[in-house]
PDB file of C-alpha atoms in Angstrom:
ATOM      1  CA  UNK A   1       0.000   0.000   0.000  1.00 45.00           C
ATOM      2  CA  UNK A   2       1.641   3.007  -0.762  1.00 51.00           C
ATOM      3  CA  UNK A   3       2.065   6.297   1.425  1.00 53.00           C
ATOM      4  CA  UNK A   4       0.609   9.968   1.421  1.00 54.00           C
ATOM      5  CA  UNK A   5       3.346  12.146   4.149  1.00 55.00           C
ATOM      6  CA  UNK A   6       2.299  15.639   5.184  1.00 58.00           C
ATOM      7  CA  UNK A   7       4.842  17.683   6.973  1.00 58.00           C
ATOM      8  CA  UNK A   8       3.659  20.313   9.171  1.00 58.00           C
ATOM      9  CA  UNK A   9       4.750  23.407  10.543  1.00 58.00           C
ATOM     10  CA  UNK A  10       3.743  24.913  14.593  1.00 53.00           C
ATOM     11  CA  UNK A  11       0.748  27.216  12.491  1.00 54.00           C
ATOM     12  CA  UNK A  12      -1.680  24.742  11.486  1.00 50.00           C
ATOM     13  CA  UNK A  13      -1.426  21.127  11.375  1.00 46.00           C
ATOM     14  CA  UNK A  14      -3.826  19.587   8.940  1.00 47.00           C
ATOM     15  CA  UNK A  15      -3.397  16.848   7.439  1.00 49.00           C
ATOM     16  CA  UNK A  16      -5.943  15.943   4.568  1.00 48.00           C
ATOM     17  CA  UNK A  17      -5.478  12.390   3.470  1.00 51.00           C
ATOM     18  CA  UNK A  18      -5.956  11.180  -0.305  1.00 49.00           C
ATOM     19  CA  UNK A  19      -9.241   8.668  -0.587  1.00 50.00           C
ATOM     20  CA  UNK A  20      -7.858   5.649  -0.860  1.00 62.00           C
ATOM     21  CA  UNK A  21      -3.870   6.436   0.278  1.00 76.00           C
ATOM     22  CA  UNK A  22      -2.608   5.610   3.860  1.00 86.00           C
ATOM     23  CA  UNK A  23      -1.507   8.953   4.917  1.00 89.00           C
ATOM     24  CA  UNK A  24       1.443   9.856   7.359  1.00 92.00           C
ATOM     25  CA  UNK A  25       1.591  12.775   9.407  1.00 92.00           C
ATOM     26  CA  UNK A  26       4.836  14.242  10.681  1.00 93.00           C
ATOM     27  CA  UNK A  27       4.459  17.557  12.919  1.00 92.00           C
ATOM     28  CA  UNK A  28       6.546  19.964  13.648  1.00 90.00           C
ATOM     29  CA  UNK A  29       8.873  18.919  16.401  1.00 91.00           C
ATOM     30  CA  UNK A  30       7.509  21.824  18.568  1.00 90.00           C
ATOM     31  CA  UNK A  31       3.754  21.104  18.447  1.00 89.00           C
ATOM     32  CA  UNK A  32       3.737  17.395  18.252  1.00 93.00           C
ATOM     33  CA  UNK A  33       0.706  17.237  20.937  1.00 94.00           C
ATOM     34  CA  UNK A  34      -2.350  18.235  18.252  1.00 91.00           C
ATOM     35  CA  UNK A  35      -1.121  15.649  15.876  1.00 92.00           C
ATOM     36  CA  UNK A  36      -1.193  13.117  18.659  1.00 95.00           C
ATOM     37  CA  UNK A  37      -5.023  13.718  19.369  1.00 96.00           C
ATOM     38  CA  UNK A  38      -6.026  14.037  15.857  1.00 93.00           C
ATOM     39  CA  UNK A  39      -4.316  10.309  15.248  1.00 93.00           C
ATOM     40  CA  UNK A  40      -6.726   9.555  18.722  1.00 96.00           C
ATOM     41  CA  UNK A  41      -9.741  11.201  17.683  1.00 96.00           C
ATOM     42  CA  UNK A  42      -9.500   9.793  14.003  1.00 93.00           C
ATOM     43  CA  UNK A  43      -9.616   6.380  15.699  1.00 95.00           C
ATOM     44  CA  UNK A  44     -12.451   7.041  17.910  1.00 97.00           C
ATOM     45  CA  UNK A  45     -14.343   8.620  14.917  1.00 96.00           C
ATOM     46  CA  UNK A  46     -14.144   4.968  13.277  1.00 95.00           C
ATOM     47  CA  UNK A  47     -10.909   5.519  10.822  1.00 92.00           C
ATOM     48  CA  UNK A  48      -9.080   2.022  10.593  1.00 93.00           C
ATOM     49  CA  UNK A  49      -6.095   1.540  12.413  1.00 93.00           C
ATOM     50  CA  UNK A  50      -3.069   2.695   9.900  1.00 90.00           C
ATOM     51  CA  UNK A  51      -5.237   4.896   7.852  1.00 90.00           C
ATOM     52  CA  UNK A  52      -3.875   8.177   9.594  1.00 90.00           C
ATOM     53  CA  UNK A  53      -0.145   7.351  11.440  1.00 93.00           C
ATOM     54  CA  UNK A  54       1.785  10.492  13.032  1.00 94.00           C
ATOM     55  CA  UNK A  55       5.635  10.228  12.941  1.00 93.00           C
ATOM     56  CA  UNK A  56       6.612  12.968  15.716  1.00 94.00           C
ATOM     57  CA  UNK A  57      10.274  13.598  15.161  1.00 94.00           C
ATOM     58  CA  UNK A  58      12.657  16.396  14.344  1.00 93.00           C
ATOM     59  CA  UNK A  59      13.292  17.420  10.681  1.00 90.00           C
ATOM     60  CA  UNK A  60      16.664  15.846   9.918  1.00 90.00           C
ATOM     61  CA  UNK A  61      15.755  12.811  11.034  1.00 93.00           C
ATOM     62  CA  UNK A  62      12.223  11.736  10.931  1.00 92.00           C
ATOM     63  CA  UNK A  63      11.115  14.169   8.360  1.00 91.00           C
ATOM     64  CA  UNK A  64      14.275  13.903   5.889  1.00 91.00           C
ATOM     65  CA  UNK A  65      13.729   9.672   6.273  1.00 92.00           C
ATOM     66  CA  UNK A  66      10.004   9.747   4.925  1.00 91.00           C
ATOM     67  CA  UNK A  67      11.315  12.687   2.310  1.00 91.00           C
ATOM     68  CA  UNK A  68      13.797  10.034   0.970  1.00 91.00           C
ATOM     69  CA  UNK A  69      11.820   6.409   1.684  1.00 92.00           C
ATOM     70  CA  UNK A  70      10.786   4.816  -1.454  1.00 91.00           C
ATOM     71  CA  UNK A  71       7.443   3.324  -0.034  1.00 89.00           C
ATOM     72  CA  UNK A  72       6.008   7.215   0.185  1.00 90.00           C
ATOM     73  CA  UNK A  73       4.607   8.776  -3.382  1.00 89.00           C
ATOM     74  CA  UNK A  74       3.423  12.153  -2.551  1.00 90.00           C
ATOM     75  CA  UNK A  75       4.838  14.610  -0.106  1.00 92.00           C
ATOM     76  CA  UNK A  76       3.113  17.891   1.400  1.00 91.00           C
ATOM     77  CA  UNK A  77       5.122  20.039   2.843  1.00 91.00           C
ATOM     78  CA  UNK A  78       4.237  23.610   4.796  1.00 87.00           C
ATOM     79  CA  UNK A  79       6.841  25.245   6.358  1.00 85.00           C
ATOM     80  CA  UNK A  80      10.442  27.224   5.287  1.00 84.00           C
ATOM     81  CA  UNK A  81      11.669  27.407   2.102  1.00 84.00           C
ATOM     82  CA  UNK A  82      15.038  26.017   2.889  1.00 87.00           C
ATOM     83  CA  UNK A  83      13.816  23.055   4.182  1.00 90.00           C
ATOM     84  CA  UNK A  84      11.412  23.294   1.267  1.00 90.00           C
ATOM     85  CA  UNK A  85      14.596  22.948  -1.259  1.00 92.00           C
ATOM     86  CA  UNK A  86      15.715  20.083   0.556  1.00 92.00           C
ATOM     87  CA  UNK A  87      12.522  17.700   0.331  1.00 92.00           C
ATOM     88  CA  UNK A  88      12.725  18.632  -3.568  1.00 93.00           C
ATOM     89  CA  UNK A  89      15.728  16.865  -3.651  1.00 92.00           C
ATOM     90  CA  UNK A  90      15.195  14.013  -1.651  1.00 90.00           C
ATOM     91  CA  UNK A  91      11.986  13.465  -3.264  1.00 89.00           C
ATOM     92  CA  UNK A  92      14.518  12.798  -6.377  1.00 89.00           C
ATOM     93  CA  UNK A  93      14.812   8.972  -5.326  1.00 86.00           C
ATOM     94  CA  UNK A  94      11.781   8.291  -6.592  1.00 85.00           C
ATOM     95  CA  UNK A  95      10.380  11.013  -8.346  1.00 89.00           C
ATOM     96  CA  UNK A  96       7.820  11.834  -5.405  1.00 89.00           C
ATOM     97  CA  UNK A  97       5.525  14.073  -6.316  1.00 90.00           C
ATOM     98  CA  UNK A  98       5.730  17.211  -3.980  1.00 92.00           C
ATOM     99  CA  UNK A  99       3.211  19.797  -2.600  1.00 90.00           C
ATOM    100  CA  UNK A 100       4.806  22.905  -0.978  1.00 90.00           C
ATOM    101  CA  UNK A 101       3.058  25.629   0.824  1.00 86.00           C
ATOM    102  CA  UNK A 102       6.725  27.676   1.725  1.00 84.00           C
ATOM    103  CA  UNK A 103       7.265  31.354   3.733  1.00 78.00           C
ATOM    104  CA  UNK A 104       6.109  34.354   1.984  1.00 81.00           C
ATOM    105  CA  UNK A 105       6.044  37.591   2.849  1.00 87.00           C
ATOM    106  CA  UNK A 106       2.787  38.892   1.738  1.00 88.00           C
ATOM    107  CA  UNK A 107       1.665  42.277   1.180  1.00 90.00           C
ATOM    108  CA  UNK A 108      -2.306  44.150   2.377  1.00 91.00           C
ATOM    109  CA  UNK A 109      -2.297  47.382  -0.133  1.00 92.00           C
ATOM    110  CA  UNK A 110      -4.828  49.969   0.555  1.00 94.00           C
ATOM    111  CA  UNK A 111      -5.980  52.512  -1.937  1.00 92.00           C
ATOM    112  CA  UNK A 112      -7.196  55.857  -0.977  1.00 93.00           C
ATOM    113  CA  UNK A 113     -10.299  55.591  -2.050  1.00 91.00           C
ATOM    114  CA  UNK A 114     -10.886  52.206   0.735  1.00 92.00           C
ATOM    115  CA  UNK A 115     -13.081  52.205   3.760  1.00 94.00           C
ATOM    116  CA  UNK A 116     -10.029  52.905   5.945  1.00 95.00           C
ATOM    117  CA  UNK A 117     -11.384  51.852   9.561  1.00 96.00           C
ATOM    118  CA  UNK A 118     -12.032  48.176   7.628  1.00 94.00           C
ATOM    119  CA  UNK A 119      -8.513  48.312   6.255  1.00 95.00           C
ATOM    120  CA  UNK A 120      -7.159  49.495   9.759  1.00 96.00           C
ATOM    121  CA  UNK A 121      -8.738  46.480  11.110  1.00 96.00           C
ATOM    122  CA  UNK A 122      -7.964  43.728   8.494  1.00 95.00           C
ATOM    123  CA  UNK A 123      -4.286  44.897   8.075  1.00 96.00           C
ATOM    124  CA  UNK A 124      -3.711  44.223  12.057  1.00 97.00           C
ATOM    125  CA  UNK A 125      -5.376  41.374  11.816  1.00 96.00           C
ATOM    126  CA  UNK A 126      -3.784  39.944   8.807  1.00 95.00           C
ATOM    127  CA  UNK A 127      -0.046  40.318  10.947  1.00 97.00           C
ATOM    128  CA  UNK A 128      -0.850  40.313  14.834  1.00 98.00           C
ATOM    129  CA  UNK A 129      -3.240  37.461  14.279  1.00 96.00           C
ATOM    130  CA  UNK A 130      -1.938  34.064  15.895  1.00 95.00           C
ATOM    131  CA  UNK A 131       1.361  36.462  17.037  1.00 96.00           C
ATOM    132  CA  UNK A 132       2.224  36.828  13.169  1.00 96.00           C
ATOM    133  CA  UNK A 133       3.349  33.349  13.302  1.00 94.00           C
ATOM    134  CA  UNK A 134       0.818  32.533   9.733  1.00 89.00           C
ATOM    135  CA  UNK A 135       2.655  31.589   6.192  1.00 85.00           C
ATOM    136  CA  UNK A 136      -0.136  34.354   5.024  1.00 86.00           C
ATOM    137  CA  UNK A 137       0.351  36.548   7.350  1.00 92.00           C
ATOM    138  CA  UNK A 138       0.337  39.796   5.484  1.00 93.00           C
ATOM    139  CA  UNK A 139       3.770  41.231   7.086  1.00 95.00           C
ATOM    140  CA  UNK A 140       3.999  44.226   4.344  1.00 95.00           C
ATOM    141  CA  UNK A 141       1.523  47.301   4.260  1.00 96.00           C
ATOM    142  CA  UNK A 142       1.562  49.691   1.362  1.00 95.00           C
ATOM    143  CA  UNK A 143      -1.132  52.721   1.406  1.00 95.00           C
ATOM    144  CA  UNK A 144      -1.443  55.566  -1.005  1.00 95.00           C
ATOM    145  CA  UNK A 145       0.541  58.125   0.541  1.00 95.00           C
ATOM    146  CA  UNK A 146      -2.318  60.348   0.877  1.00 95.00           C
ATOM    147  CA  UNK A 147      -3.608  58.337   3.268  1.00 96.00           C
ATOM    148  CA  UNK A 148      -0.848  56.701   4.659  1.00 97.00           C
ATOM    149  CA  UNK A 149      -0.293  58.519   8.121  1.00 98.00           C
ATOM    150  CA  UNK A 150      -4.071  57.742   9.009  1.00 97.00           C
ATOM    151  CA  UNK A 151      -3.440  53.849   8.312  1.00 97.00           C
ATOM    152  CA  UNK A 152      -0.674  53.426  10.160  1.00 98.00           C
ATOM    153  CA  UNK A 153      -1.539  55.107  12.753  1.00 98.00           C
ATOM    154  CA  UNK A 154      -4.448  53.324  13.342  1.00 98.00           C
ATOM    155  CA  UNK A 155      -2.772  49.797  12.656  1.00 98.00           C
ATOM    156  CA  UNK A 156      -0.442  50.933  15.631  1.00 98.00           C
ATOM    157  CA  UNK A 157      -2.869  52.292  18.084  1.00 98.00           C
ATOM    158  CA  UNK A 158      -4.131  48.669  17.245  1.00 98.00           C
ATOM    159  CA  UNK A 159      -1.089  47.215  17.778  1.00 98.00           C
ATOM    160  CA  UNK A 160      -0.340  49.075  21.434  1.00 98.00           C
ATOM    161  CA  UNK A 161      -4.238  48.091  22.414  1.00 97.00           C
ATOM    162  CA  UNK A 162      -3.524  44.193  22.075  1.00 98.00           C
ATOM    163  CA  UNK A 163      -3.333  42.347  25.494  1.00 97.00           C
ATOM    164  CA  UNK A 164      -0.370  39.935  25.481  1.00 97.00           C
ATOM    165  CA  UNK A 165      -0.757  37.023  27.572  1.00 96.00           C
ATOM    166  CA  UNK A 166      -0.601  33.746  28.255  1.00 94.00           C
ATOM    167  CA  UNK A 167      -3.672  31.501  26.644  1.00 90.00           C
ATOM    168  CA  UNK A 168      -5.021  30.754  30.155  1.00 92.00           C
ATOM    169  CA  UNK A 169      -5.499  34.503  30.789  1.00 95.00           C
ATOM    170  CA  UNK A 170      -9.013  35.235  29.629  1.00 95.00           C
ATOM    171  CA  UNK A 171      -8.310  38.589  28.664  1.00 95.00           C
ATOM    172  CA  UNK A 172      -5.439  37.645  26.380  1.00 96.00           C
ATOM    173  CA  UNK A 173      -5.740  38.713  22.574  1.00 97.00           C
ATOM    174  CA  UNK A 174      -1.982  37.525  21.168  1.00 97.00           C
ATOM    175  CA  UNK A 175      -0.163  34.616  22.635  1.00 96.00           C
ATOM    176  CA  UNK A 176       3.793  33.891  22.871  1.00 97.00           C
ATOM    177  CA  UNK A 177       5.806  32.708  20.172  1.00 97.00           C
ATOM    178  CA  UNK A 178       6.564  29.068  19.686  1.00 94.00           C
ATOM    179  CA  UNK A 179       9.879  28.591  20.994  1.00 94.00           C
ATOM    180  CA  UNK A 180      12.887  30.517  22.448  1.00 95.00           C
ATOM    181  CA  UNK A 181      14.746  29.903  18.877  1.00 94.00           C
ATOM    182  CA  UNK A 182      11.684  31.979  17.292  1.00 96.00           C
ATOM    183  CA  UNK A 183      11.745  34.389  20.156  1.00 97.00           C
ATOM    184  CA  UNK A 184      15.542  34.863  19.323  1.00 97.00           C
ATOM    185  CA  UNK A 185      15.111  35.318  15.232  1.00 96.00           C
ATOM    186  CA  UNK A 186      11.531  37.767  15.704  1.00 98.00           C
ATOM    187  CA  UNK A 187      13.663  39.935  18.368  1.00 98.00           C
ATOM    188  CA  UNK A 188      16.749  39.730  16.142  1.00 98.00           C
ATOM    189  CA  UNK A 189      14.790  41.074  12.946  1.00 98.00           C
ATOM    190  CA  UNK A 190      13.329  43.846  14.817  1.00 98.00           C
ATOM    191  CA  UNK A 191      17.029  44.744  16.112  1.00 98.00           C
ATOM    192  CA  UNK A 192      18.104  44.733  12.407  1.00 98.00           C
ATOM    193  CA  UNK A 193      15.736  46.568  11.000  1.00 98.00           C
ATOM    194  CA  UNK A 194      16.757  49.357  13.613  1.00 98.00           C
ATOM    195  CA  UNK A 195      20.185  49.049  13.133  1.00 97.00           C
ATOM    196  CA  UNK A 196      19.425  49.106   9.123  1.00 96.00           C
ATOM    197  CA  UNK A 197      17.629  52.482   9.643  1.00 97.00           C
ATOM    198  CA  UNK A 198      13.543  51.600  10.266  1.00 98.00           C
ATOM    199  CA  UNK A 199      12.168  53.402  12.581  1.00 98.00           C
ATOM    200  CA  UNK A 200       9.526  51.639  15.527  1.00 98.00           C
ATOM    201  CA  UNK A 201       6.228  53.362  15.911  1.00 98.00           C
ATOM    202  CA  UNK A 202       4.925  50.907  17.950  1.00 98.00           C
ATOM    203  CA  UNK A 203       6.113  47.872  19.705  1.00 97.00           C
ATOM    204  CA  UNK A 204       9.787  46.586  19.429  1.00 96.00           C
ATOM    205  CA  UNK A 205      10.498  44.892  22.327  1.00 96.00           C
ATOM    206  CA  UNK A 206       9.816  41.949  24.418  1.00 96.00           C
ATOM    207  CA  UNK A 207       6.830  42.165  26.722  1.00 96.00           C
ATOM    208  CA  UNK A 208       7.728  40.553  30.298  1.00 93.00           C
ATOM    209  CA  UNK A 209      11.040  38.927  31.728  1.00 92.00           C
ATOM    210  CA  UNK A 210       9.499  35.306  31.275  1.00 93.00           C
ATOM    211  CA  UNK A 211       8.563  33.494  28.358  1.00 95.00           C
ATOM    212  CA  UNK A 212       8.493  33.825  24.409  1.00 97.00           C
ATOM    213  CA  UNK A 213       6.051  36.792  24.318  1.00 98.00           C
ATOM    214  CA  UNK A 214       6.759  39.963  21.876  1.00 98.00           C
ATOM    215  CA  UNK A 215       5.138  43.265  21.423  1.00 98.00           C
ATOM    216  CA  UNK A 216       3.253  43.726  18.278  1.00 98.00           C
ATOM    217  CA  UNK A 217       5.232  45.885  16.372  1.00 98.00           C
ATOM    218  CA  UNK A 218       4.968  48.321  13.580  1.00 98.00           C
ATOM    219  CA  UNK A 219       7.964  49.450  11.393  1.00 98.00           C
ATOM    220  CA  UNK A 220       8.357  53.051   9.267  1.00 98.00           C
ATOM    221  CA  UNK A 221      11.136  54.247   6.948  1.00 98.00           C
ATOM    222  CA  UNK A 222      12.139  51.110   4.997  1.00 97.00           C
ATOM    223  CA  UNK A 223      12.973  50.081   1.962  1.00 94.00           C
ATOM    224  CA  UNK A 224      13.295  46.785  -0.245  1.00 90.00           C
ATOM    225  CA  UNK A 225      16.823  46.487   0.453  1.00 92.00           C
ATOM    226  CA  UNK A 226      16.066  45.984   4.365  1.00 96.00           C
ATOM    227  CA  UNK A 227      15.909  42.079   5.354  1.00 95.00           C
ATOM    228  CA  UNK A 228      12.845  43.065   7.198  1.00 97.00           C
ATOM    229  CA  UNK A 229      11.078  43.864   3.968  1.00 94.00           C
ATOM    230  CA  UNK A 230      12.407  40.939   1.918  1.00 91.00           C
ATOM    231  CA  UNK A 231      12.929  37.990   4.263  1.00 92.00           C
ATOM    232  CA  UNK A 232       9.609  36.413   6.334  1.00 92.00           C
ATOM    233  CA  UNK A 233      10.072  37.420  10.287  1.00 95.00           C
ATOM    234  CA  UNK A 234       7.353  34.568  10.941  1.00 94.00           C
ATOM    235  CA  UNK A 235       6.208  36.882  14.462  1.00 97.00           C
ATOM    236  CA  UNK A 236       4.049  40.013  14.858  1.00 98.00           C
ATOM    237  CA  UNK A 237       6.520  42.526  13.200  1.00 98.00           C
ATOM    238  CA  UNK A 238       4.451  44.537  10.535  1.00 98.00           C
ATOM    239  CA  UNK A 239       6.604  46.984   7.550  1.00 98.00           C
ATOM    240  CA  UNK A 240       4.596  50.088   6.095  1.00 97.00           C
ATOM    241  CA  UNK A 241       5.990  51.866   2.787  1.00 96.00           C
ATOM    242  CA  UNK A 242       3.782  54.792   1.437  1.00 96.00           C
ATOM    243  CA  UNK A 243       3.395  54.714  -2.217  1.00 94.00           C
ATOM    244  CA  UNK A 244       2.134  56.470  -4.763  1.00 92.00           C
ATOM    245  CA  UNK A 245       0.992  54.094  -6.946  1.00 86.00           C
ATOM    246  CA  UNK A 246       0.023  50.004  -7.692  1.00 83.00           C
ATOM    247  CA  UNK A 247       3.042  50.150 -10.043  1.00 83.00           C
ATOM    248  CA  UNK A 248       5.519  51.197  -7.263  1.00 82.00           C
ATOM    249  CA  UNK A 249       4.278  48.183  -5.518  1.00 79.00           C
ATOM    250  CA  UNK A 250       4.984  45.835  -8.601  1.00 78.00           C
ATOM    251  CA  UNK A 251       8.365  46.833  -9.271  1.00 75.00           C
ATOM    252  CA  UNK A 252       9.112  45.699  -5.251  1.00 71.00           C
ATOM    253  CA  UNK A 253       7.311  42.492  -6.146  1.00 65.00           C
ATOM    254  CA  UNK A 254      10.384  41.632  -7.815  1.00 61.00           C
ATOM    255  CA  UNK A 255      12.563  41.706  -3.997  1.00 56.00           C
ATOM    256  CA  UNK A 256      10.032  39.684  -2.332  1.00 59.00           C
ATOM    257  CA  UNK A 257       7.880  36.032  -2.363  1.00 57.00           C
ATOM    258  CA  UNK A 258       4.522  36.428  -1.132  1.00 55.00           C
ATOM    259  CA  UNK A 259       1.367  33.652  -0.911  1.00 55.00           C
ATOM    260  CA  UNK A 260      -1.352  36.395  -1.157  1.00 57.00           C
ATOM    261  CA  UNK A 261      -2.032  39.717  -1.712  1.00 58.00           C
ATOM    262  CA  UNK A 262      -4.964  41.541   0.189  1.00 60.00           C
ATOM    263  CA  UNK A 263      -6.338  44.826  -1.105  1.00 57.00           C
ATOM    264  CA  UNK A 264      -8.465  47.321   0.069  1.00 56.00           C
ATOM    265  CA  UNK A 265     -10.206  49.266  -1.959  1.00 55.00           C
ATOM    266  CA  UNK A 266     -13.513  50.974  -3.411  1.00 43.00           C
ATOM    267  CA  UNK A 267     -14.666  50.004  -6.954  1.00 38.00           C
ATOM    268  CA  UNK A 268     -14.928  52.746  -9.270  1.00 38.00           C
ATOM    269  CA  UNK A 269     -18.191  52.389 -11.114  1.00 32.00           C
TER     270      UNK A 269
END
């Protein structure tokens, strides 16, 4: 019988299974748990033993043995494109085929002409939502510059409004990063993107002496040669460029991967 693998990241570990394919689900090594009780709940909900199997394990050694095992056909993989590039070539062995949902860095553009409160909301939504840690999450903000200062200042008044807390606090509205390594790169971004010359208008820093937790955090004055307008942060660290038109945003398209593009705007009838 041959073999469906999924490999999931810490954001949202699915795992749809092919009709008729025994499917194997390998979670990230940080958030192994909800894999676990989908595997027991599957069971309980009738699926045969073997239909659904989770494989928890780190990546270079669980995850790169099912990339390369010749009894698996299909892979689906969300998660970094580095280690993206590297089930692409294990997959070689036996020409697997591959699914790959990889970072992005993904852009909400408002238009002057938008309802601005509903763009204020979606665009803080889009990047503080789940503590930015969402292959979607829409990390880049462009606005016509005629409306630009009202946007971001309302995305940051946002931002310093959100109540960061543990999950068990009942008033919490963002939770703590995944793990002191993405504590460390999320912190580290923000600290490059001030040493590169952006300038913090909300947020920026780490919110309590204990645990993973970081301020939502809005970034001015940068530009597409700034890491933290290229590369994905993967936390709640939000860039905002004015521009002056859509084709200003196209020709920074060409500096940056992104897996959707919000807009807000008003039709023109």
């Amino acid at each position: 019988r041959r073999h469906t693998r999924y490999i999931g990241d810490w954001s949202s570990d699915v795992c749809s299974s092919d009709l008729g394919n025994v499917s194997i689900l390998k979670p990230a090594e940080e958030t192994p748990l909800t894999a676990l009780r989908l595997a027991e709940l599957a069971l309980e909900a009738g699926v045969p033993p073997g239909v659904l199997n989770v494989i928890p394990g780190y990546g270079h050694t669980a995850g790169a043995a099912l990339s390369a095992h010749p009894g698996v056909d299909k892979i689906a993989f969300t998660g970094s494109t580095e280690v993206g590039k590297l089930i692409v070539q294990a997959a070689t062995g036996n020409l697997k085929k591959v699914s790959l949902e990889l970072g992005g860095k993904s852009p909400n553009i408002v238009l002057a002409d938008a309802d601005i409160d509903a763009a204020i909301a979606g665009s803080a939504n889009a990047i503080f939502f789940n503590s930015g840690q969402v292959c979607v999450a829409g990390s880049r903000l462009y606005a016509e510059r005629k409306v630009f200062d009202r946007v971001v200042e309302g995305v940051s008044q946002v931002a310093k409004g959100i109540k960061v807390a543990a999950g068990h606090d009942p008033l919490a509205q963002m939770g703590p990063l995944v793990s002191k390594t993405q504590f460390d790169r999320v912190t580290g971004y923000i600290r490059t993107g001030r040493d590169e010359g952006a300038r913090v208008v909300a947020g920026g820093g780490r919110v309590g002496s204990q645990g993973y937790f970081v301020e939502p955090t809005v970034l001015l004055d940068v530009n597409e040669k700034m890491r933290v307008v290229r590369e994905e942060i993967f936390g709640p660290v939000l860039v905002a460029q004015p521009v002056d038109d859509l084709e200003e945003i196209a020709r920074s398209e060409e500096h940056t991967s992104e897996l959707q593009s919000p807009m807000y705007l008003v039709c023109r009838l």
